[in-house]
Amino acid sequence: MKTIAEERGIGIETCTAILEEAESIAIDAIKRGIKVIISRSGMAFLLKQKCHIPVVDTKLTSGSYINAFEKIRMVNGPVAFFSIDKIQDNVRSLCYFLHVDANYYYFKDTEGAQAAVKQAIKDGNIFGVGGVLTKKFAEKLQLDYYTLENTREDIETALDTAQQILQSVLEGERRNHILQLHLKRYETIFNYTHDGIIAIDKKGKVEVVNKQADDILPLKNKPYEGRHIEEILPETKLPSVLQNGNKELDELMKIGNVIINTNRVPIIVDGEIEGVVATFRDIESIKNSEQKIRSSLHRKGLASRYRFADMIGESRAIRRAIRIAKSYAHTNSNILISGEIGTGKEMFAHAIHHESNRRNKPFVTINCTNYSSQALQADLLGYENGFSPFGIKGSKEGAFELAHGGTLFLDKIGDSPLEVQSLLARIIDAKEVRRIGGDKVIPIDVRIIASTSHNLTKDASQGHFLEELMYSLSVLTLHIPSLHERDMDYVLFCDTWFHRNFGADYVLYKKKIDIIVHYFQGYEWKGNIRQLSNIIERISVLLKNDMTVEEIISTLPHGGNELIRNQNVTLGKWTRSSIVEALTASHLNISRTARMLNCSRSTLYKKMKELNIKVNNIR
Ligand SMILES: Nc1ncnc2c1ncn2[C@@H]1O[C@H](COP(=O)(O)OP(=O)(O)OP(=O)(O)O)[C@@H](O)[C@H]1O
């Protein structure tokens, strides 16, 4: 058999054994990983009863008997044929035609084999024909005997059968492995998810309840499995899903003292409802875990700071912008926010991120202005050790990587250098980045919100902005109205911010504030909300320093146009004393003073030098 197997490239292990040893040899082989056993009839019969793996019988076919008849023909007397299986009819026919006085003896085990041989001798048979099992007893009882051998064909047939069985065993094992893997995976999800899970069968009987379900819900009557769902939780509404087959998603329910968010989904197999699975979460715990995620993002400076609820404004224009922005928030498309400077574009970007389902993922801001192209690329892509454009040691994550899963806000995109624009267009298209000096391509899932106060279409037509990038960014567009388009919103801003600045003392200043706010009527606010906010801060400081309304108004530019012109203040009209006053009011904080005077720090420094204002301990 080994030779035939080798010829056919089949790996087998062979061993010779007497019947009594067969079982232990087979068990050892199974332990070594043998999957199928091939054995001769008698032994195969025994092994089939003792082993749990398939045993292939090398059955004796009529071919095996042919050689025996050479010998039998010479026998002068009755011949006994011993077999475990029924002896084939064509062997019987052969005996008949060759006038062999044949007797047939069958047995089932070793004892039976011995009894058969004895019986044959007793019946006067002078010759025996059979396998190795009866041979042993024939020799012992001195009965002439012919041992039947399997033909090559018998062995080939047995090997073929064994090979087929092996393939189906291996296939079965493979399927079983996959099944086990699925089961293990579901078991792990089931036990380690944060959700509580309860599954019932089609009769409403509980099949499984995970630990989380037990922790979250006030379940009764342990053990739950096998009980009707109503017995353990009367208020779940699972039976109604069982009846109507409709899934119910994202529903809030109060069970006992717990408020849960639940999904109830029917299990439908071949159109039949076979059961229902309910998953649910304790609302408090959702809030807590969201809180944890958000506070960790806050620690890293990667959380959005504003929500729509923080936005001041009741005008139609701003309410419309908020409505559009909210509808955009629930998509994943890129958004281009346009509007004049200081209108709140960045605030909208934060609020959109917070409203979206990316809210618990990072919000990363890149200001595209005042950047060298090299620095901007390094911030966007990150770099590997040795490739920092500034010679800094170590590697750094780029903004795209940092924002993975969340939102990347590209502030003042219209100011970005052209080569950065084409880099951005490539990344948006490929949805992957590679750090500078890196060889790993990193797939990214980032929603981009870009803002600009430029007219990008015009910039693109003049070659200052890449058309391709403009289209990639402006899948959705949002225009933020200027303050002068927002009716009386400036009054709301004044009210809110003066209240915030004065707190309980607001009433003391109310009259003066009202006069000043009245004076704002008709202003064009070219610097929009940022300008208004700075002016309110400045006025608050001056009011706290007991300046009269007249004095304050005299520090303000007269008329809308002048206010507009004063935007990039030259400080031309500021007197030495008003600058000193502002410095004092801001406790010598130069940035704050510049904001109060609505100018840049450098303009302020220049003017201070001009007016010979020297200050120590400037902050
Ligand atoms: N509706 C609003 N309610 C309250 N504060 C607002 C509102 N809109 C804008 N602000 C405030 O005004 C200031 C300017 O807003 P923001 O920076 O978002 O404007 P921007 O349009 O992005 O400015 P820039 O054009 O300079 O980039 C910020 O301090 C912001 O918090």
XYZ file of C-alpha atoms and ligand atoms in Angstrom:
650
model
C 0.000 0.000 0.000
C 2.844 2.379 0.870
C 4.355 1.887 -2.596
C 1.047 2.536 -4.351
C 0.432 5.590 -2.180
C 3.900 6.941 -2.930
C 3.394 6.398 -6.639
C 0.227 8.494 -6.392
C 1.803 11.167 -4.196
C -0.400 10.443 -1.206
C 1.229 10.843 2.203
C 0.463 7.851 4.380
C 1.912 6.238 7.454
C 1.843 2.413 7.539
C 2.128 -0.024 10.383
C 1.704 -3.764 10.831
C -0.224 -4.959 13.822
C -2.122 -7.904 15.150
C -5.768 -7.384 15.983
C -5.191 -6.927 19.719
C -2.724 -4.085 19.146
C -4.828 -2.276 16.565
C -6.830 -0.079 18.924
C -3.894 1.382 20.837
C -1.886 1.947 17.647
C -4.875 3.730 16.092
C -5.363 5.935 19.167
C -1.700 6.966 19.084
C -1.978 7.777 15.395
C -5.054 9.927 15.985
C -3.132 11.825 18.657
C -0.402 12.524 16.093
C -3.016 14.098 13.823
C -3.890 11.185 11.535
C -7.287 11.961 10.006
C -8.295 8.715 8.203
C -7.376 5.043 8.810
C -7.259 2.387 6.072
C -7.404 -1.192 7.213
C -8.346 -4.735 6.083
C -11.915 -5.889 6.672
C -11.584 -7.634 10.074
C -9.456 -4.931 11.636
C -11.412 -2.177 9.939
C -14.555 -3.590 11.485
C -13.007 -3.441 14.944
C -11.480 0.016 14.502
C -14.749 1.460 13.270
C -16.206 0.636 16.672
C -13.293 2.016 18.695
C -12.139 5.158 16.843
C -13.935 8.451 16.239
C -12.233 9.113 12.876
C -13.246 7.564 9.545
C -11.925 4.019 8.873
C -11.768 2.863 5.241
C -12.075 -0.851 4.629
C -9.834 -2.359 1.904
C -12.631 -4.694 0.913
C -11.789 -8.005 -0.732
C -13.208 -7.988 -4.225
C -13.702 -10.981 -6.458
C -10.236 -10.191 -7.919
C -8.679 -11.178 -4.567
C -10.401 -14.581 -4.755
C -9.226 -15.373 -8.292
C -5.735 -16.339 -7.113
C -7.264 -18.434 -4.327
C -9.091 -20.587 -6.863
C -5.767 -21.812 -8.298
C -5.275 -23.506 -4.943
C -8.915 -24.445 -4.196
C -9.232 -26.357 -7.455
C -6.625 -28.814 -6.179
C -8.489 -29.444 -2.911
C -10.317 -32.716 -2.685
C -13.003 -31.992 -0.192
C -15.128 -29.213 1.311
C -13.654 -25.712 1.485
C -14.598 -23.171 4.155
C -14.798 -19.446 3.212
C -14.486 -17.120 6.226
C -15.615 -13.518 6.083
C -16.887 -10.585 8.087
C -18.831 -9.220 5.122
C -21.195 -11.073 2.924
C -19.196 -13.021 0.351
C -19.924 -11.685 -3.085
C -22.274 -13.590 -5.363
C -19.735 -13.915 -8.149
C -17.384 -15.817 -5.759
C -20.263 -18.130 -4.956
C -21.017 -18.572 -8.678
C -17.376 -19.367 -9.352
C -17.435 -22.113 -6.691
C -20.567 -23.486 -8.303
C -19.098 -23.633 -11.809
C -15.787 -25.036 -10.640
C -17.606 -27.658 -8.569
C -16.017 -26.505 -5.349
C -17.808 -27.893 -2.287
C -17.914 -24.493 -0.580
C -19.216 -23.596 2.865
C -19.481 -20.016 4.105
C -18.788 -18.846 7.653
C -19.364 -15.312 8.938
C -18.157 -13.696 12.146
C -18.184 -10.297 13.792
C -15.203 -10.314 16.148
C -12.102 -12.267 17.182
C -14.114 -14.722 19.226
C -16.529 -15.206 16.351
C -13.579 -15.849 13.998
C -12.234 -18.573 16.262
C -15.695 -20.134 16.589
C -16.136 -20.045 12.810
C -12.866 -21.916 12.213
C -13.764 -24.530 14.823
C -17.185 -24.951 13.289
C -15.705 -25.365 9.801
C -13.383 -28.125 10.970
C -16.248 -29.765 12.774
C -18.288 -29.609 9.560
C -15.537 -31.588 7.780
C -13.945 -28.779 5.762
C -10.384 -29.646 4.867
C -9.343 -26.266 3.566
C -9.955 -22.710 4.623
C -9.970 -19.402 2.710
C -10.113 -15.998 4.408
C -8.294 -13.022 5.870
C -5.588 -12.688 8.523
C -7.978 -12.949 11.449
C -9.183 -16.501 10.720
C -5.714 -17.451 9.423
C -4.374 -17.261 12.985
C -6.945 -19.812 14.241
C -6.705 -22.026 11.135
C -2.954 -22.382 11.716
C -3.549 -23.121 15.401
C -6.174 -25.783 14.630
C -4.125 -27.142 11.689
C -6.552 -26.396 8.945
C -4.916 -25.908 5.545
C -5.518 -22.281 4.681
C -5.218 -19.720 1.917
C -4.843 -16.078 3.016
C -6.632 -13.701 0.749
C -4.605 -10.658 -0.317
C -5.970 -7.395 -1.601
C -5.343 -6.718 -5.249
C -3.704 -3.462 -6.406
C -7.155 -2.364 -7.535
C -8.612 -2.939 -4.021
C -5.849 -0.827 -2.528
C -6.230 1.927 -5.088
C -9.954 2.037 -4.468
C -9.356 2.257 -0.725
C -6.795 5.041 -1.171
C -9.182 6.990 -3.416
C -11.967 6.649 -0.897
C -9.657 7.661 1.947
C -8.496 10.690 0.013
C -12.025 11.835 -0.673
C -12.965 11.362 2.937
C -9.849 13.272 4.002
C -10.806 16.185 1.788
C -14.262 16.358 3.223
C -12.845 16.034 6.761
C -10.444 18.916 6.091
C -13.214 20.975 4.504
C -15.380 20.236 7.516
C -12.565 21.293 9.824
C -12.034 24.489 7.831
C -15.739 25.301 8.012
C -15.800 24.468 11.653
C -12.830 26.745 12.250
C -14.564 29.610 10.462
C -17.716 28.930 12.433
C -15.759 28.885 15.689
C -14.104 32.141 14.682
C -17.480 33.748 14.004
C -18.846 32.428 17.242
C -15.819 33.619 19.192
C -16.010 37.025 17.533
C -19.695 37.421 18.341
C -19.120 36.112 21.839
C -16.380 38.703 22.380
C -18.500 41.512 20.956
C -21.409 40.287 23.010
C -19.431 40.274 26.248
C -17.241 43.314 25.766
C -19.467 45.835 23.997
C -20.649 48.802 26.022
C -24.197 48.033 24.933
C -26.579 45.838 26.803
C -27.922 43.035 24.598
C -30.957 40.795 25.011
C -32.039 38.263 22.404
C -35.335 36.390 22.400
C -36.555 33.530 20.222
C -39.739 33.498 18.169
C -41.794 32.503 21.182
C -40.525 35.455 23.178
C -38.257 33.288 25.326
C -34.953 34.814 26.379
C -31.967 33.217 24.655
C -29.132 35.429 25.843
C -28.572 38.400 28.116
C -25.122 39.942 28.376
C -23.584 41.314 31.549
C -24.060 44.923 30.473
C -27.808 44.351 30.056
C -27.888 42.920 33.532
C -25.970 45.929 34.890
C -28.027 48.575 33.098
C -31.567 47.222 33.471
C -33.591 46.193 36.491
C -34.054 42.576 35.314
C -36.030 40.118 37.393
C -36.027 36.332 37.895
C -32.518 35.058 37.322
C -31.526 32.858 35.498
C -33.069 34.650 32.546
C -32.394 32.178 29.741
C -35.496 30.209 28.772
C -37.955 32.523 30.553
C -40.468 34.635 28.669
C -39.160 38.195 28.220
C -42.218 39.584 30.031
C -41.147 37.705 33.145
C -37.753 39.339 33.297
C -38.520 42.755 31.823
C -42.157 43.648 31.357
C -41.559 46.974 29.599
C -39.266 46.160 26.667
C -41.778 46.116 23.799
C -39.798 43.232 22.280
C -42.937 41.102 21.748
C -44.443 43.821 19.550
C -41.382 43.687 17.244
C -41.823 39.914 17.197
C -45.370 40.432 15.972
C -44.954 43.211 13.436
C -41.366 42.490 12.304
C -40.499 46.201 12.165
C -37.204 47.351 13.534
C -37.296 50.237 15.972
C -34.107 52.225 16.097
C -32.657 54.851 18.353
C -35.620 55.070 20.688
C -35.432 56.635 24.100
C -37.170 54.700 26.876
C -37.477 54.958 30.589
C -37.294 51.597 32.329
C -37.533 51.881 36.077
C -35.273 54.796 36.889
C -33.003 54.283 33.918
C -33.280 56.212 30.670
C -31.987 54.132 27.836
C -31.451 54.527 24.142
C -32.498 51.329 22.429
C -32.591 49.490 19.096
C -34.963 46.530 18.623
C -34.316 44.489 15.506
C -36.157 41.377 14.307
C -34.093 38.377 13.174
C -35.627 37.314 9.893
C -34.583 34.036 8.257
C -36.186 32.973 4.971
C -38.889 35.549 5.474
C -39.812 34.211 8.935
C -39.349 36.168 12.151
C -37.146 33.912 14.250
C -36.566 36.258 17.161
C -35.604 39.771 18.199
C -32.379 41.332 19.406
C -32.449 44.450 21.522
C -29.398 46.577 22.189
C -29.426 49.487 24.558
C -27.290 52.020 26.326
C -27.686 53.945 29.481
C -27.946 57.594 28.400
C -25.929 58.742 31.415
C -23.052 56.475 30.487
C -23.144 57.695 26.873
C -22.906 61.233 28.148
C -20.060 60.301 30.477
C -18.033 58.546 27.819
C -18.603 61.360 25.331
C -17.541 63.738 28.054
C -14.361 61.730 28.630
C -13.496 61.701 24.930
C -14.165 65.387 24.581
C -12.151 66.327 27.636
C -9.208 64.311 26.339
C -9.514 66.123 22.988
C -9.692 69.415 24.887
C -6.497 68.529 26.742
C -4.786 67.989 23.414
C -6.307 71.209 22.027
C -8.139 69.233 19.336
C -11.756 69.840 20.297
C -14.189 72.269 18.764
C -14.798 75.250 21.048
C -18.111 76.603 19.808
C -21.588 75.255 19.229
C -24.523 76.720 17.367
C -26.092 77.432 20.743
C -23.209 79.825 21.517
C -24.004 82.004 18.531
C -25.533 85.359 19.175
C -28.014 86.649 16.610
C -31.687 86.611 15.802
C -31.691 88.183 12.360
C -33.150 86.287 9.415
C -29.759 86.305 7.728
C -27.917 84.601 10.570
C -30.752 82.168 11.302
C -30.711 81.119 7.655
C -26.934 80.598 7.734
C -27.263 78.509 10.914
C -30.052 76.447 9.363
C -27.963 75.683 6.278
C -24.860 74.954 8.364
C -26.784 72.511 10.553
C -28.023 70.638 7.512
C -24.435 70.429 6.202
C -23.187 69.166 9.562
C -24.818 65.792 9.044
C -23.007 65.104 5.801
C -19.368 64.217 5.189
C -18.833 66.598 2.271
C -16.261 69.353 2.288
C -17.561 72.835 2.984
C -16.301 76.215 1.849
C -17.328 79.021 4.190
C -17.133 82.492 2.749
C -17.784 85.869 4.279
C -16.118 89.137 5.176
C -13.393 89.175 7.803
C -14.564 88.719 11.377
C -18.065 87.489 10.492
C -17.683 84.251 12.463
C -16.538 81.813 9.776
C -14.262 79.981 12.168
C -16.995 79.864 14.784
C -19.278 78.219 12.220
C -16.591 75.637 11.375
C -16.343 74.695 15.072
C -20.113 74.521 15.429
C -20.530 72.349 12.324
C -17.922 69.899 13.634
C -19.650 69.803 16.997
C -23.022 69.170 15.407
C -21.657 66.373 13.173
C -21.166 62.768 14.128
C -17.426 63.460 14.064
C -17.837 65.532 17.232
C -15.877 63.104 19.390
C -12.995 63.060 16.936
C -10.370 65.794 16.534
C -11.024 69.265 15.188
C -7.740 70.587 13.809
C -7.208 74.138 12.611
C -4.553 75.239 10.169
C -4.279 78.938 9.520
C -3.095 79.207 5.928
C -2.028 82.815 6.129
C 1.399 84.215 7.094
C 2.991 80.849 6.504
C 5.886 79.952 4.315
C 4.946 77.248 1.853
C 7.526 74.938 3.431
C 6.186 75.425 6.956
C 2.618 74.967 5.834
C 3.437 71.732 4.027
C 5.254 70.416 7.110
C 2.242 71.236 9.274
C -0.147 69.572 6.894
C 1.884 66.445 6.123
C 4.085 65.998 9.186
C 7.632 64.740 8.811
C 9.915 61.895 9.749
C 13.027 62.233 11.874
C 15.676 64.185 10.005
C 13.224 65.740 7.552
C 11.952 68.690 9.553
C 12.215 71.732 7.286
C 13.408 73.677 10.346
C 16.077 71.209 11.433
C 14.044 70.106 14.453
C 14.834 66.613 15.683
C 12.166 63.924 15.813
C 9.061 63.126 13.805
C 5.767 64.959 13.793
C 2.219 64.058 12.851
C 0.709 66.275 10.206
C -2.671 68.000 10.492
C -4.337 65.437 8.227
C -3.177 62.574 10.439
C -4.160 64.432 13.591
C -7.604 65.138 12.195
C -8.209 61.512 11.124
C -11.846 60.663 11.690
C -12.627 64.305 12.439
C -12.498 67.708 10.762
C -9.636 69.759 9.367
C -10.384 73.475 9.282
C -8.303 75.352 6.730
C -8.666 78.948 7.837
C -8.019 81.699 5.272
C -7.467 79.172 2.487
C -7.408 81.976 -0.082
C -4.062 83.105 1.353
C -2.311 79.750 0.917
C 0.632 79.516 -1.524
C -0.142 77.912 -4.878
C 2.099 74.891 -4.302
C 0.283 74.157 -1.042
C -2.988 74.432 -2.931
C -1.934 71.759 -5.403
C -0.703 69.569 -2.520
C -4.097 69.930 -0.836
C -5.914 69.091 -4.076
C -3.843 65.898 -4.398
C -4.464 64.803 -0.812
C -8.195 65.453 -1.017
C -8.359 63.440 -4.201
C -6.238 60.486 -2.999
C -7.519 60.485 0.593
C -4.041 59.583 1.809
C -0.917 61.366 2.975
C 2.769 60.609 3.283
C 4.916 62.412 5.826
C 7.854 64.403 4.468
C 10.728 61.900 4.381
C 8.366 59.044 5.151
C 7.699 55.986 3.042
C 4.406 54.944 4.582
C 1.211 56.011 2.881
C -1.390 56.820 5.510
C -5.058 56.606 4.529
C -7.106 59.438 5.985
C -10.748 60.039 6.663
C -11.011 63.778 7.163
C -13.774 66.221 6.459
C -12.436 69.567 5.320
C -13.993 72.883 6.115
C -12.199 75.818 4.549
C -12.883 79.486 5.060
C -12.104 82.533 3.019
C -12.940 86.207 2.792
C -11.696 86.246 -0.807
C -13.757 85.788 -3.910
C -12.177 82.455 -4.843
C -13.850 82.274 -8.241
C -12.276 85.607 -9.135
C -8.927 84.550 -7.642
C -9.078 81.332 -9.669
C -9.832 83.193 -12.897
C -6.797 85.403 -12.250
C -4.602 82.382 -11.549
C -4.218 83.131 -7.815
C -6.202 80.123 -6.699
C -6.237 76.597 -8.048
C -9.572 75.963 -9.700
C -9.380 72.233 -9.003
C -8.954 72.841 -5.267
C -11.784 75.342 -5.268
C -14.140 72.678 -6.643
C -12.915 70.025 -4.183
C -13.464 72.335 -1.253
C -16.743 73.858 -2.315
C -18.870 70.716 -2.531
C -21.065 72.590 -0.075
C -20.865 76.353 0.284
C -21.936 78.523 3.158
C -21.974 82.306 3.162
C -21.837 84.080 6.493
C -23.606 87.438 6.376
C -21.807 90.620 7.364
C -22.875 92.317 10.563
C -24.575 95.193 8.704
C -26.797 92.602 6.984
C -27.957 91.250 10.328
C -30.578 93.854 11.308
C -30.424 94.572 15.018
C -28.022 91.750 15.900
C -25.383 94.303 16.929
C -27.683 95.273 19.840
C -27.781 91.635 20.967
C -24.006 91.418 20.781
C -23.657 94.638 22.811
C -26.173 93.451 25.357
C -24.526 90.066 25.804
C -20.965 91.270 25.902
C -21.540 94.346 28.115
C -23.416 92.104 30.538
C -20.513 89.647 30.459
C -17.963 92.445 31.041
C -19.796 94.167 33.881
C -21.578 91.288 35.558
C -23.712 92.500 38.483
C -22.460 96.091 37.935
C -24.153 96.264 34.551
C -27.060 98.292 35.944
C -24.630 100.979 37.085
C -23.497 101.528 33.521
C -26.714 100.749 31.693
C -27.625 104.367 30.852
C -24.222 105.161 29.406
C -24.177 101.887 27.503
C -27.577 102.589 25.986
C -26.380 105.954 24.656
C -23.258 104.412 23.178
C -25.162 101.502 21.583
C -27.614 103.971 20.136
C -24.639 105.793 18.640
C -23.658 102.548 16.844
C -26.760 102.678 14.721
C -25.928 102.753 11.058
C -22.303 101.692 11.453
C -21.053 99.497 8.701
C -18.708 97.376 10.847
C -16.226 96.485 8.152
C -14.370 94.368 10.704
C -17.704 92.795 11.583
C -18.171 90.930 14.848
C -14.490 90.915 15.738
C -14.415 94.690 15.414
C -17.590 95.097 17.444
C -16.236 92.783 20.105
C -12.978 94.752 20.339
C -14.820 98.058 20.550
C -17.112 96.731 23.288
C -14.067 95.565 25.235
C -12.405 98.959 24.851
C -15.547 100.848 25.885
C -15.984 98.588 28.909
C -12.481 99.413 30.096
C -12.985 103.127 29.547
C -16.350 103.037 31.351
C -14.774 101.246 34.292
C -12.207 104.023 34.372
C -15.007 106.537 34.799
C -14.748 108.154 31.404
C -17.805 110.087 30.401
C -19.957 109.005 27.476
C -18.806 112.084 25.588
C -15.155 111.250 26.146
C -15.738 107.683 25.049
C -17.629 108.716 21.968
C -14.875 111.137 21.148
C -12.491 108.200 21.067
C -14.752 106.439 18.624
C -14.619 107.154 14.953
C -17.567 109.319 13.863
C -19.928 107.900 11.349
C -19.895 104.546 9.657
C -17.388 105.375 6.976
C -14.812 106.642 9.350
C -15.199 103.602 11.481
C -14.543 101.594 8.380
C -11.484 103.582 7.534
C -10.249 103.226 11.047
C -10.236 99.493 10.681
C -6.550 99.290 10.011
C -6.027 102.113 12.381
C -3.147 104.448 11.862
C -3.615 105.709 15.401
C -3.323 109.122 13.847
C -6.129 110.534 15.960
C -5.146 108.963 19.238
C -3.712 111.446 21.681
C -0.887 110.638 24.061
C -3.271 110.684 27.009
C -5.815 108.317 25.424
C -3.060 105.794 24.692
C -1.719 106.113 28.226
C -5.272 105.665 29.516
C -5.785 102.545 27.475
C -2.424 101.157 28.615
C -3.301 101.804 32.228
C -6.747 100.272 31.822
C -5.218 97.141 30.328
C -2.604 96.865 33.095
C 0.155 97.458 30.528
C -0.900 94.459 28.442
C 0.138 95.587 24.962
C -2.084 93.128 23.041
C -5.111 94.145 25.036
C -4.309 97.833 24.573
C -3.944 97.309 20.830
C -7.320 95.568 20.771
C -8.912 98.411 22.740
C -7.501 100.921 20.302
C -8.426 98.681 17.381
C -4.979 98.536 15.906
C -2.154 96.072 15.558
C 0.575 95.714 18.172
C 3.190 97.009 15.753
C 1.138 100.126 14.960
C 0.754 100.737 18.670
C 4.485 100.324 19.300
C 5.207 102.750 16.465
C 2.789 105.339 17.810
C 4.116 104.943 21.358
C 7.609 105.567 20.073
C 6.387 108.582 18.129
C 4.672 110.026 21.197
C 7.563 109.050 23.421
C 5.478 106.786 25.656
C 7.894 104.562 27.508
C 6.598 101.646 29.470
C 8.421 99.156 31.630
C 7.232 95.620 32.208
C 5.225 95.535 29.046
C 3.256 92.275 28.753
N -22.665 84.742 16.069
C -21.658 84.965 16.934
N -21.906 84.948 18.242
C -20.922 85.199 19.137
N -19.661 85.469 18.793
C -19.372 85.504 17.510
C -20.338 85.231 16.497
N -19.739 85.295 15.315
C -18.451 85.604 15.553
N -18.213 85.721 16.863
C -16.949 86.062 17.491
O -16.320 87.016 16.667
C -14.930 86.783 16.566
C -14.540 86.584 15.121
O -15.092 85.361 14.667
P -14.283 84.359 13.724
O -12.844 84.342 14.082
O -15.029 83.114 13.728
O -14.454 85.152 12.354
P -13.821 84.794 10.954
O -14.846 85.150 9.955
O -13.300 83.415 10.945
O -12.610 85.811 10.904
P -11.442 85.905 9.812
O -12.058 86.337 8.552
O -10.528 86.909 10.393
O -10.835 84.539 9.732
C -14.637 85.598 17.416
O -14.212 86.021 18.691
C -15.973 84.906 17.523
O -16.067 84.189 18.714
